[in-house]
Structure formats: structure tokens, C-alpha cells
PDB file of C-alpha atoms in Angstrom:
ATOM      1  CA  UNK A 195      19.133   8.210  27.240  1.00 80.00           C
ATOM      2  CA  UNK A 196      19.290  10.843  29.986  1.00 88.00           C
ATOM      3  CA  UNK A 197      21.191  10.386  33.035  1.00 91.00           C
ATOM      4  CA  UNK A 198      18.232   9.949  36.483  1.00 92.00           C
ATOM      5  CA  UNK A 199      19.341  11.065  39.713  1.00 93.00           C
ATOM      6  CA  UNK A 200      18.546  10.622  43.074  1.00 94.00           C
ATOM      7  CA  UNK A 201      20.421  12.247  45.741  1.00 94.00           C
ATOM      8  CA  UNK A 202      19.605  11.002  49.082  1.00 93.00           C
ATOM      9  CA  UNK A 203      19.606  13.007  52.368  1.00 92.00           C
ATOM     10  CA  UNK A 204      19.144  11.819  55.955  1.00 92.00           C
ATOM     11  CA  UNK A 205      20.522  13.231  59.294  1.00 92.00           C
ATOM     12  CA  UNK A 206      21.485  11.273  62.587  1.00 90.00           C
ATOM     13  CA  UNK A 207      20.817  12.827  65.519  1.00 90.00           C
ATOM     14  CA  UNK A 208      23.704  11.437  67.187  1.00 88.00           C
ATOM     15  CA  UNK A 209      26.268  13.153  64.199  1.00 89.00           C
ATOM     16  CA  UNK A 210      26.965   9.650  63.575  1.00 90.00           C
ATOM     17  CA  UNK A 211      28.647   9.119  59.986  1.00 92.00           C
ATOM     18  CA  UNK A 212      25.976   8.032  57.392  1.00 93.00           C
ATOM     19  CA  UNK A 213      26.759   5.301  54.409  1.00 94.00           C
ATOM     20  CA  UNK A 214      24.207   5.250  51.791  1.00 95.00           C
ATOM     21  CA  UNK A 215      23.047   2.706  49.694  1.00 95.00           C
ATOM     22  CA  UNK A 216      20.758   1.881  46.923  1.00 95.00           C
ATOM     23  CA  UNK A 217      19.605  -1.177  45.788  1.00 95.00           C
ATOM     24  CA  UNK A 218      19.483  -1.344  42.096  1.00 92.00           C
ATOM     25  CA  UNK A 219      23.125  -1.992  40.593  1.00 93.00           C
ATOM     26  CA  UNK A 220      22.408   0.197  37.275  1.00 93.00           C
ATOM     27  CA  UNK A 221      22.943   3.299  39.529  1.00 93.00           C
ATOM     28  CA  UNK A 222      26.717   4.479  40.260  1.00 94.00           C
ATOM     29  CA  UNK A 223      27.442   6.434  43.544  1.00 94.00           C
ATOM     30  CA  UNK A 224      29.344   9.321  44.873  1.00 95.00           C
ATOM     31  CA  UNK A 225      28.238   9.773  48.456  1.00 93.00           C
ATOM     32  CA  UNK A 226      25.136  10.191  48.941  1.00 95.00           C
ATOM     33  CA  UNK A 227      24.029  11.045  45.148  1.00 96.00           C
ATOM     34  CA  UNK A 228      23.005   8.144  42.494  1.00 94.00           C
ATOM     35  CA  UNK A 229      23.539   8.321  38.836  1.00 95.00           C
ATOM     36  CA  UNK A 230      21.683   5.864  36.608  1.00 94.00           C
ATOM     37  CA  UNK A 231      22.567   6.210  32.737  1.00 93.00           C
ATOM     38  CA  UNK A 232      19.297   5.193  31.267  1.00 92.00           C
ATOM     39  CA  UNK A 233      18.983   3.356  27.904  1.00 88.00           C
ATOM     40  CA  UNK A 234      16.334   3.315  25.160  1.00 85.00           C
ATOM     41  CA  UNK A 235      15.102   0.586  26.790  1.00 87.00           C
ATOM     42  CA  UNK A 236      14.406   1.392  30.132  1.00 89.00           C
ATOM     43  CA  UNK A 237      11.256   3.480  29.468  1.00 89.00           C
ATOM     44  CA  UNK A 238       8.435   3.898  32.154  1.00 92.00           C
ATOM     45  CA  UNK A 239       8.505   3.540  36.052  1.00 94.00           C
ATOM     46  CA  UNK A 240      10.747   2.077  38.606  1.00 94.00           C
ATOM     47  CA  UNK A 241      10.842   1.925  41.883  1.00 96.00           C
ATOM     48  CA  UNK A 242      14.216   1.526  44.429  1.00 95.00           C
ATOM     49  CA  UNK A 243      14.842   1.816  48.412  1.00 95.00           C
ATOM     50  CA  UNK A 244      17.560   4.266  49.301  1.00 96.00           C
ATOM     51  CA  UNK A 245      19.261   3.000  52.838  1.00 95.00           C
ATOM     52  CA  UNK A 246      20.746   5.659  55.120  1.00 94.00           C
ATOM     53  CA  UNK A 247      23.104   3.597  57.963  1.00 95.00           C
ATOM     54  CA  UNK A 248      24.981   4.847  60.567  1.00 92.00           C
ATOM     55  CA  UNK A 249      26.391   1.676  61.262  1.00 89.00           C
ATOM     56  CA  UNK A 250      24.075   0.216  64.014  1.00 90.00           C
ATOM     57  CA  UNK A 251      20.778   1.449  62.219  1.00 92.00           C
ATOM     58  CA  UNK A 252      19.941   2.046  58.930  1.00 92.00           C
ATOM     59  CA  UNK A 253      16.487   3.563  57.475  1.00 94.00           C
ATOM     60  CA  UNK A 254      15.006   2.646  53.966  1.00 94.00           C
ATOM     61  CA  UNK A 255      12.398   5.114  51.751  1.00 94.00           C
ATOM     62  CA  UNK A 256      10.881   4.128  48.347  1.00 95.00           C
ATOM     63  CA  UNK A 257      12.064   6.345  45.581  1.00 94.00           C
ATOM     64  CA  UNK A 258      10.019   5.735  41.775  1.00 94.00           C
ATOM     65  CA  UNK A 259      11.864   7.187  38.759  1.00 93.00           C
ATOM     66  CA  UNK A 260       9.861   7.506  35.554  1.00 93.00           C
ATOM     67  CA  UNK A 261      12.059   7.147  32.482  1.00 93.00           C
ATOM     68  CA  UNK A 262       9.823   8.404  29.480  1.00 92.00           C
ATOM     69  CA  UNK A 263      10.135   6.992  25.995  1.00 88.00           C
ATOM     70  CA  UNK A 264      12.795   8.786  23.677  1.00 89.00           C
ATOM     71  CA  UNK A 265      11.064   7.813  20.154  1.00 92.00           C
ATOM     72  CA  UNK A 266      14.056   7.253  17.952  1.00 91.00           C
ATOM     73  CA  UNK A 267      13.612   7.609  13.918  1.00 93.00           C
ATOM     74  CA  UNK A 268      13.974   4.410  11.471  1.00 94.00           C
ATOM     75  CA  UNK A 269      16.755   3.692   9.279  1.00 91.00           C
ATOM     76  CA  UNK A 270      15.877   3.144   5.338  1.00 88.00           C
ATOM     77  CA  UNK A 271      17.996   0.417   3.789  1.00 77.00           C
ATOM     78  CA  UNK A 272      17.496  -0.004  -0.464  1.00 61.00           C
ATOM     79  CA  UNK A 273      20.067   0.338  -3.516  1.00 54.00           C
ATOM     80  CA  UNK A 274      22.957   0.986  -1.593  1.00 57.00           C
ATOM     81  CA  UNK A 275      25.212   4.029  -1.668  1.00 52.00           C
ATOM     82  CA  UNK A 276      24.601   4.612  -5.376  1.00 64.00           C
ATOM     83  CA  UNK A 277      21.678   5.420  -4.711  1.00 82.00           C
ATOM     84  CA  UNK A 278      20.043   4.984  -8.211  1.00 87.00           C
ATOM     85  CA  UNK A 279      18.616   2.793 -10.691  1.00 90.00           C
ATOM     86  CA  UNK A 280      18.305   2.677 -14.421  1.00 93.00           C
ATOM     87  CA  UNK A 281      15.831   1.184 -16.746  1.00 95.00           C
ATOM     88  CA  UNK A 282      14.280   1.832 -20.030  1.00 97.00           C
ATOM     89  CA  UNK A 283      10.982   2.971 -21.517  1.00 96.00           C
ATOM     90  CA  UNK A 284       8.329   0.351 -21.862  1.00 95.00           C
ATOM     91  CA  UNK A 285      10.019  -1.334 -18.583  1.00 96.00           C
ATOM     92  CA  UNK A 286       9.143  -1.349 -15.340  1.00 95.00           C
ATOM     93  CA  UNK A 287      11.608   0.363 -12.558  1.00 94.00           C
ATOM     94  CA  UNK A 288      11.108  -1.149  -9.522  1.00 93.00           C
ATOM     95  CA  UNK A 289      12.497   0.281  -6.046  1.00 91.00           C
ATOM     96  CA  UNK A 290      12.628  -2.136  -2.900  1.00 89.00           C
ATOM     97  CA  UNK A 291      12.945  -1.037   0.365  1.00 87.00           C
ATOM     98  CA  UNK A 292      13.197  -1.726   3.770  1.00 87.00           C
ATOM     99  CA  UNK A 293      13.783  -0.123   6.903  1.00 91.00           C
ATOM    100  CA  UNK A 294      14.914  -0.785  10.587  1.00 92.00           C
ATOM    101  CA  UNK A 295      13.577   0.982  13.173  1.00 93.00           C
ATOM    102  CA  UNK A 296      15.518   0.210  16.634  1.00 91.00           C
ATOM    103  CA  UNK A 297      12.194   1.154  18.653  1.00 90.00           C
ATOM    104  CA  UNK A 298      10.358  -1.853  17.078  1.00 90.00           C
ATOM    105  CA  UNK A 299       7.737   0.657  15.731  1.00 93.00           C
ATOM    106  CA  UNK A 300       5.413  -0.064  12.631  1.00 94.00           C
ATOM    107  CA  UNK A 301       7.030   1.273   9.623  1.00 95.00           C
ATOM    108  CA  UNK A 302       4.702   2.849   6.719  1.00 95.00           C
ATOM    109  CA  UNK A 303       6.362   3.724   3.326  1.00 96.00           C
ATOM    110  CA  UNK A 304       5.621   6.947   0.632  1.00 96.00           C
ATOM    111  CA  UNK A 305       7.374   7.949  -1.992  1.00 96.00           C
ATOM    112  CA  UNK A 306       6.940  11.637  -3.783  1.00 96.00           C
ATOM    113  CA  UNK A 307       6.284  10.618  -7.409  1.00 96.00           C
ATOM    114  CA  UNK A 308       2.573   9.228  -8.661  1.00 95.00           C
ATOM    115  CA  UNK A 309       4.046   7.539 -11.363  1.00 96.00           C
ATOM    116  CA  UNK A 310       5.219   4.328  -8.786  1.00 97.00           C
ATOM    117  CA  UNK A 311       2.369   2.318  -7.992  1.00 97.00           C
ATOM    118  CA  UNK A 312       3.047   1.689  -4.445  1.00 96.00           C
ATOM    119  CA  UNK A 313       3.210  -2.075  -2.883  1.00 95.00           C
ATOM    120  CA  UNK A 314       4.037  -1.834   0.768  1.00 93.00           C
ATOM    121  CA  UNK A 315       7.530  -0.877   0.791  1.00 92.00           C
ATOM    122  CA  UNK A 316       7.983  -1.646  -2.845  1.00 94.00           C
ATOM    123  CA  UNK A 317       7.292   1.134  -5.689  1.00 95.00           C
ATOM    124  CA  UNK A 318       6.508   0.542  -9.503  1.00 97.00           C
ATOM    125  CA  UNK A 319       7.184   2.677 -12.568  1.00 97.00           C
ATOM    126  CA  UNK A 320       5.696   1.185 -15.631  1.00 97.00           C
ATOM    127  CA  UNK A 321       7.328   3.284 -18.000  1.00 97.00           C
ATOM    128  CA  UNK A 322       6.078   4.754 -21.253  1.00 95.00           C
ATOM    129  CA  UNK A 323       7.852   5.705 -24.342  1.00 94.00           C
ATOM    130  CA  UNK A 324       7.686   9.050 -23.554  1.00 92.00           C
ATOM    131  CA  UNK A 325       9.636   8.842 -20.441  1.00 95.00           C
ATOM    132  CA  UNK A 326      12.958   8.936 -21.065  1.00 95.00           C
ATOM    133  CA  UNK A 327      15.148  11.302 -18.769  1.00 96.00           C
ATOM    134  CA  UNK A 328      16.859  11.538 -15.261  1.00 96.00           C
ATOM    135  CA  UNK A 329      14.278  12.032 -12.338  1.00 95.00           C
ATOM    136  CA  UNK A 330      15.299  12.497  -8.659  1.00 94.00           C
ATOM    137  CA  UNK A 331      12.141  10.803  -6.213  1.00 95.00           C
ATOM    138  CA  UNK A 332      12.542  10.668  -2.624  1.00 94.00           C
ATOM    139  CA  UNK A 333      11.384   7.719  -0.719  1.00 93.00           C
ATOM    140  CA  UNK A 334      10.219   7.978   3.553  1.00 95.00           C
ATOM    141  CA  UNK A 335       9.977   5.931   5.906  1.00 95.00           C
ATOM    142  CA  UNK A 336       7.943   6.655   8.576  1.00 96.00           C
ATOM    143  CA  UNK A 337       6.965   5.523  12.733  1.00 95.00           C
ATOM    144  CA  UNK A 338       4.393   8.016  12.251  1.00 94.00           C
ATOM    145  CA  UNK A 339       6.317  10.589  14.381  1.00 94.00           C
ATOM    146  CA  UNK A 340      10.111  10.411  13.129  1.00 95.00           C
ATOM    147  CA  UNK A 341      11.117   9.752   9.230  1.00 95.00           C
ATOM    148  CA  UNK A 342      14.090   8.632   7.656  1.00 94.00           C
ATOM    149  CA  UNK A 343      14.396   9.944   3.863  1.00 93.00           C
ATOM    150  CA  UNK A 344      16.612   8.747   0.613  1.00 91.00           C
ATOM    151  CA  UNK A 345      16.794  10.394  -2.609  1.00 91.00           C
ATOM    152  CA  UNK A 346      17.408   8.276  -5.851  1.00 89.00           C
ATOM    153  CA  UNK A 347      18.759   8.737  -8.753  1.00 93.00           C
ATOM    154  CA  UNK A 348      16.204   7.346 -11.723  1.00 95.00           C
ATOM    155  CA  UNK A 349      17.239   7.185 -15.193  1.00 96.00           C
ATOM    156  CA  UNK A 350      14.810   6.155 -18.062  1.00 97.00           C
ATOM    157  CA  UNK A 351      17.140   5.009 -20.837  1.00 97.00           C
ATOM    158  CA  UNK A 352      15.538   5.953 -24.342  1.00 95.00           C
ATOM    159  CA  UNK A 353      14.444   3.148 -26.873  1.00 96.00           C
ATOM    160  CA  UNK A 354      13.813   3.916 -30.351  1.00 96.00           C
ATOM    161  CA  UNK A 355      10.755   2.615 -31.929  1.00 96.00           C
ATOM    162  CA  UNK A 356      10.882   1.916 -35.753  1.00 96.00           C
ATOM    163  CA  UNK A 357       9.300   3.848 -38.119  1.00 97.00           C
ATOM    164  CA  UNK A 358       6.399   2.609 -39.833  1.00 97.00           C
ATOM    165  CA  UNK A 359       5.867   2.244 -43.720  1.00 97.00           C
ATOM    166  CA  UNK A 360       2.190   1.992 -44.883  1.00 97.00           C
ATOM    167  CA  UNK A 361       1.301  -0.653 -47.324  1.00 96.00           C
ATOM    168  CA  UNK A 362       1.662   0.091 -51.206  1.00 96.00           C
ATOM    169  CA  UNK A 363      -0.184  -1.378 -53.401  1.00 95.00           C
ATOM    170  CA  UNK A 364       0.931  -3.110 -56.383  1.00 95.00           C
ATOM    171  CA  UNK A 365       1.854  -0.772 -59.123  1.00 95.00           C
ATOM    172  CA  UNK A 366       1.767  -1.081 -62.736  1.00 94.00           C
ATOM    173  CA  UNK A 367       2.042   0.031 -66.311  1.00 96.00           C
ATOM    174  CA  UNK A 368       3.151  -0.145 -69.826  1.00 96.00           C
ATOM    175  CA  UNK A 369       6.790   0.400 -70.967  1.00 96.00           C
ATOM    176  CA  UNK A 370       7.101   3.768 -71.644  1.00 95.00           C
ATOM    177  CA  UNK A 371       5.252   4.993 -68.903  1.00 96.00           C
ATOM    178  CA  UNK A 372       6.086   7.054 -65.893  1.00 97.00           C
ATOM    179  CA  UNK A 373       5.729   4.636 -62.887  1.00 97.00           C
ATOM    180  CA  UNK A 374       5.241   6.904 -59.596  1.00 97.00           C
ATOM    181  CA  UNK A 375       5.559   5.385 -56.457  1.00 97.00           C
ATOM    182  CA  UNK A 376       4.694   7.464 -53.008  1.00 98.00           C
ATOM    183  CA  UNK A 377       6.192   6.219 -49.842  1.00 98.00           C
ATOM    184  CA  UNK A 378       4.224   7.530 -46.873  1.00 98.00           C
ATOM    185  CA  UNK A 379       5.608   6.706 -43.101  1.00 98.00           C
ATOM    186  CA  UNK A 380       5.328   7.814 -39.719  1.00 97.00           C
ATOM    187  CA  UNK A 381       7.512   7.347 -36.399  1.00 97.00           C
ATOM    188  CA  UNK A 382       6.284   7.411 -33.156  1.00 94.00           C
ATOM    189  CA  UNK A 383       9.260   8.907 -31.334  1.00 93.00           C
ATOM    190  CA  UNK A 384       8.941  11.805 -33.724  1.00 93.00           C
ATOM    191  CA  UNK A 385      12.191  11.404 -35.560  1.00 95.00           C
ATOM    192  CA  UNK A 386      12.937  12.985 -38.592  1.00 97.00           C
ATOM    193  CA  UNK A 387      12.226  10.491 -41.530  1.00 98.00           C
ATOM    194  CA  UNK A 388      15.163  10.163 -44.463  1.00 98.00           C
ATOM    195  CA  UNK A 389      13.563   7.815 -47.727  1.00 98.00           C
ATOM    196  CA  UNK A 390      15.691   5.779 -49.902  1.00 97.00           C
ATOM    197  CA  UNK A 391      15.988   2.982 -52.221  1.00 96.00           C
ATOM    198  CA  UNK A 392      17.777  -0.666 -51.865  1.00 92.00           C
ATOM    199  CA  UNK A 393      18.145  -1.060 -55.495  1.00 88.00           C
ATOM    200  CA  UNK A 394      17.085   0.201 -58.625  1.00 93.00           C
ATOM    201  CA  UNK A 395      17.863   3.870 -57.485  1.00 92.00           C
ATOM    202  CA  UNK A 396      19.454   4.350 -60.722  1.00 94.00           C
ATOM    203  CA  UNK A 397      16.266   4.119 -62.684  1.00 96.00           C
ATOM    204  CA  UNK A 398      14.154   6.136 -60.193  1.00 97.00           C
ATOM    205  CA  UNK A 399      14.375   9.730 -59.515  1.00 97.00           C
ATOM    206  CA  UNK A 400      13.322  10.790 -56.181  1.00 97.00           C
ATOM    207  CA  UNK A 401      11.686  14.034 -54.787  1.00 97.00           C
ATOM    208  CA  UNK A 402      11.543  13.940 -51.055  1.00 96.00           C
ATOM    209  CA  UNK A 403       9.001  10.776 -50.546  1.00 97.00           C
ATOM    210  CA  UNK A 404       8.041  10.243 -54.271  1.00 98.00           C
ATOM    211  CA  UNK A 405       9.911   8.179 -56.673  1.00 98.00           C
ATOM    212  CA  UNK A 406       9.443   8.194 -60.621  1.00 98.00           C
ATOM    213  CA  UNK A 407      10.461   5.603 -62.773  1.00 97.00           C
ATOM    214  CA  UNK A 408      10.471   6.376 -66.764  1.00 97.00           C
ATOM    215  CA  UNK A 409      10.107   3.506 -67.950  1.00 97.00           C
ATOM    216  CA  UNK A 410      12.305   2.239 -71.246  1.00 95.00           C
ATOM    217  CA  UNK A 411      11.317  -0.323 -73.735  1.00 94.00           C
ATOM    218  CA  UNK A 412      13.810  -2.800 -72.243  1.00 94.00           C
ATOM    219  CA  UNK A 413      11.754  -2.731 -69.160  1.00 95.00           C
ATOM    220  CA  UNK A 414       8.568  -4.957 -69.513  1.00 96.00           C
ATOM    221  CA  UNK A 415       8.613  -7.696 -66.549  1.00 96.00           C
ATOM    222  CA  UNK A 416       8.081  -7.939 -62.586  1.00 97.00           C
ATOM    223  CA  UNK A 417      10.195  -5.836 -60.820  1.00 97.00           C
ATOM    224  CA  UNK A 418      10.517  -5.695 -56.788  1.00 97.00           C
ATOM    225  CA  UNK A 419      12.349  -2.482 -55.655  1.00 97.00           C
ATOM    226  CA  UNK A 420      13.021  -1.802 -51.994  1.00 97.00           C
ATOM    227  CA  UNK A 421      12.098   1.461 -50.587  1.00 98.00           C
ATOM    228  CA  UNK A 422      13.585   2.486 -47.333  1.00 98.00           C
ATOM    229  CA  UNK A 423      12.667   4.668 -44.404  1.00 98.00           C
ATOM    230  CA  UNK A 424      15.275   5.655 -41.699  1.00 98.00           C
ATOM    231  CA  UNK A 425      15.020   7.618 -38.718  1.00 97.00           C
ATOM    232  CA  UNK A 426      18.550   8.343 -38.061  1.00 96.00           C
ATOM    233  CA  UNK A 427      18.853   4.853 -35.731  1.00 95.00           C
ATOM    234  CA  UNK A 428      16.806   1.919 -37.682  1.00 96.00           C
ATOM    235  CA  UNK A 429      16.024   1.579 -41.381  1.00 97.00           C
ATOM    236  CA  UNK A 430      12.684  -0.280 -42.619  1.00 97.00           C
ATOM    237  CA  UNK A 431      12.123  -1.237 -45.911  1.00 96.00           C
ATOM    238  CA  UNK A 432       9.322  -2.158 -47.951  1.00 97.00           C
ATOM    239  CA  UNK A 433       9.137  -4.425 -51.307  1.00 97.00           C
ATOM    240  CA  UNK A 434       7.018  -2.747 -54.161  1.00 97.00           C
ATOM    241  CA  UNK A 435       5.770  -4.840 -56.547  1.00 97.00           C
ATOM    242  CA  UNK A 436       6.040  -3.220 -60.647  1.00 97.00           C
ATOM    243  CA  UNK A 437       4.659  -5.362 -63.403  1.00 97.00           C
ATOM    244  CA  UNK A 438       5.659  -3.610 -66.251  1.00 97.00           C
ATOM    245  CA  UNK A 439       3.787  -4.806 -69.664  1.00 96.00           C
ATOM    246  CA  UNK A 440       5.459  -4.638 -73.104  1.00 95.00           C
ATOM    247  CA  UNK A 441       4.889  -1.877 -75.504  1.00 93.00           C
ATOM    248  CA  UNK A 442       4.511  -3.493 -79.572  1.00 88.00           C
ATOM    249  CA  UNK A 443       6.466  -0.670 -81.086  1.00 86.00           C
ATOM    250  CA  UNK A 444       5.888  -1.018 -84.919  1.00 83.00           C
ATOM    251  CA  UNK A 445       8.567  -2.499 -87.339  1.00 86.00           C
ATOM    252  CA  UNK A 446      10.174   0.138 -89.791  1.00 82.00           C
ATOM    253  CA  UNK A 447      11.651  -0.570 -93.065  1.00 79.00           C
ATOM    254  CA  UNK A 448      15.552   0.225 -93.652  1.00 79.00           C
ATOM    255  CA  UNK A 449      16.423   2.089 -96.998  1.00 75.00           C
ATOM    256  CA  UNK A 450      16.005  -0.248-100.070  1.00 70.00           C
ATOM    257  CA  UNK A 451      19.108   0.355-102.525  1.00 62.00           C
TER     258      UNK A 451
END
């Protein structure tokens, strides 16, 4: 990329008028001085003959140049000018790249976050359900002397997993009695857990996760309430089976008259 110069010098011992020459077309002149505009390409040595003429005669020298290599840095090409890419948990983000690098240099690829598993010039996230958020990772690429870096935008969209209900068993009683029925669940985001009934809420009472049934006489029979567990996003329910057995309740005599 620098300009080489060679500026030539002879004398004629007759003070004859001197033309100067090179041979080597790259190189511009102005009298006796030579201006070659090197390129990225023209790295390492070259040799041309400078003529000095005074019209009859001329005389010739050697002259070698040595143009040393300008490294120039690669070029990272990806996700274009957004410069970001979205996925959610339990997916995998994937980030592609390639790069140009105008020397023709071998190109090696690194990216600043451990969480991309690292193919060549393509990087991995698998992504856990713990990962939701906005990161910012920067990706290099490298001809082991020059770099060229991008910054990306990654955003880890949130999925909600539903809550889970543990099994309850069949329940059962007499009419009469006080049926109790505990719900227990559990969510693995951490959400706050709300409990409610499909049906038959009118003949349970509910305290937080337990529900109480009081039984009438009216109620012998299989019954299959629905309790339900929401987290705010999803609702779950679970089917409860209640076999309620009669209760003989003796006769009574009405007044005699």
C-alpha cells in the first residue's frame, strides 16, 4: 500500500541532456524520480534496470525494491445488521458465521460465552429452563494477528412449564361424614400456585390447598370432582374419585291421633 521510490541519478561528462527510463510500467515518472503505488498484492522483492541516455549512449543499473506484506484484518459476515437472534428455553440458539479475509489467511473462530459449544465457525446454546433473559456475546474472527469482532444481541424467550398435581388416591366415606381432600402441587418455574375446583365447589369449602366436603344424606354415590392448580399462565386439573356409601337413618313414627 505504500508508494516505492527510486530516484535515479547519473551525470554525463559531456553536460549532455539525460532522459531516464525504467522498465517496469507500474512506476510513473517525473524526471528522473519513479513512483510505484504498491498494492496488497505486490509483497516481497523486485528487481528493475533504470536507463540513463544522453541520446547516443545510455547506461543501465539493477535496482531491487522489497515491498513487505501489509497483513490486513478479516471481515465477519453472520445475522446481518440486526445483529441478534431469539430463541426459547429448552431450544437450541445457534449462531453461524463466516468471515472473509482479503489476505487469503486461515481464519479461526471464538466466541466469549461457555455456554455455545463451539463447531468451527458455528456456536451452540442448548438452553435450559432457567435461561431466560437478554445476553450480549461477542464473536472474533481471527488471522492470528488481526481480528474482526461482532456483538449480538441474544434473547432467551421464557416458556412456562405446567405445574404438577400429585396423584390422590381414591377417597371415601359414609354420608354424613366430612370428606377431606388435600391437593399437593409443585411448579418448576417457581410460580406462585392458586387451587380451585371445576365443579362441585358449592359443596366443598376450601382452606388454601384443602377442601372439605360435609357430606348430606342425599349424597351416597360416585362422585368425580375436578381440582385445579394454576400458576397464573396454565391450569391443570385432576379428577378425584368420592364413593360416598349410604347412611340407614332409622324410621320414626308420626303422632297417632
Amino acid at each position: 500500500g505504500d508508494a516505492a521510490i527510486v530516484a535515479a541519478s547519473a551525470t554525463d561528462p559531456d553536460g549532455d541532456v539525460l532522459v531516464y527510463s525504467i522498465n517496469d510500467l507500474r512506476f510513473t515518472q517525473n524526471g528522473n524520480v519513479f513512483t510505484w503505488q504498491t498494492g496488497y498484492d505486490d509483497a516481497g522483492t523486485h528487481h528493475f534496470v533504470v536507463s540513463a541516455a544522453d541520446g547516443d549512449f545510455s547506461v543501465s543499473t539493477t535496482v531491487s525494491v522489497d515491498v513487505v506484506n501489509t497483513n490486513r484484518a478479516p471481515a465477519l459476515r453472520g445475522l446481518g445488521a440486526a445483529h441478534s437472534v431469539a430463541f426459547a428455553e429448552n431450544e437450541k440458539g445457534v449462531l453461524e458465521f463466516n468471515a472473509s479475509d482479503p489476505d487469503g489467511d486461515a481464519l479461526t473462530y471464538s466466541i466469549n460465552d461457555s455456554r455455545f459449544a463451539q463447531n468451527g465457525s458455528t456456536f451452540v446454546w442448548q438452553a435450559g429452563y432457567n435461561d431466560a433473559g437478554d445476553f450480549g456475546v461477542m464473536v472474533s474472527a481471527s488471522d492470528g494477528a488481526l481480528s474482526d469482532s461482532v456483538v449480538y444481541h441474544v434473547s432467551v424467550t421464557d416458556v412456562n412449564r405446567l405445574p404438577t398435581i400429585d396423584h390422590i388416591d381414591v377417597q371415601g366415606g359414609k354420608e354424613g361424614d366430612h370428606i377431606i381432600v388435600t391437593v399437593t402441587a409443585s411448579d418448576s418455574d417457581g410460580d406462585a400456585l392458586q387451587y380451585g375446583m371445576i365443579d362441585y365447589a358449592s359443596r366443598f369449602a376450601q382452606q388454601d390447598t384443602v377442601f372439605t366436603w360435609a357430606t348430606g344424606y342425599e349424597d351416597a354415590g360416585n362422585h368425580d370432582p375436578q381440582f385445579t392448580v394454576s400458576d397464573g399462565k396454565s391450569t391443570i386439573n385432576q379428577t378425584v374419585r368420592i364413593d360416598i356409601a349410604n347412611t340407614n337413618r332409622a324410621p320414626r313414627l308420626n303422632n297417632l291421633s
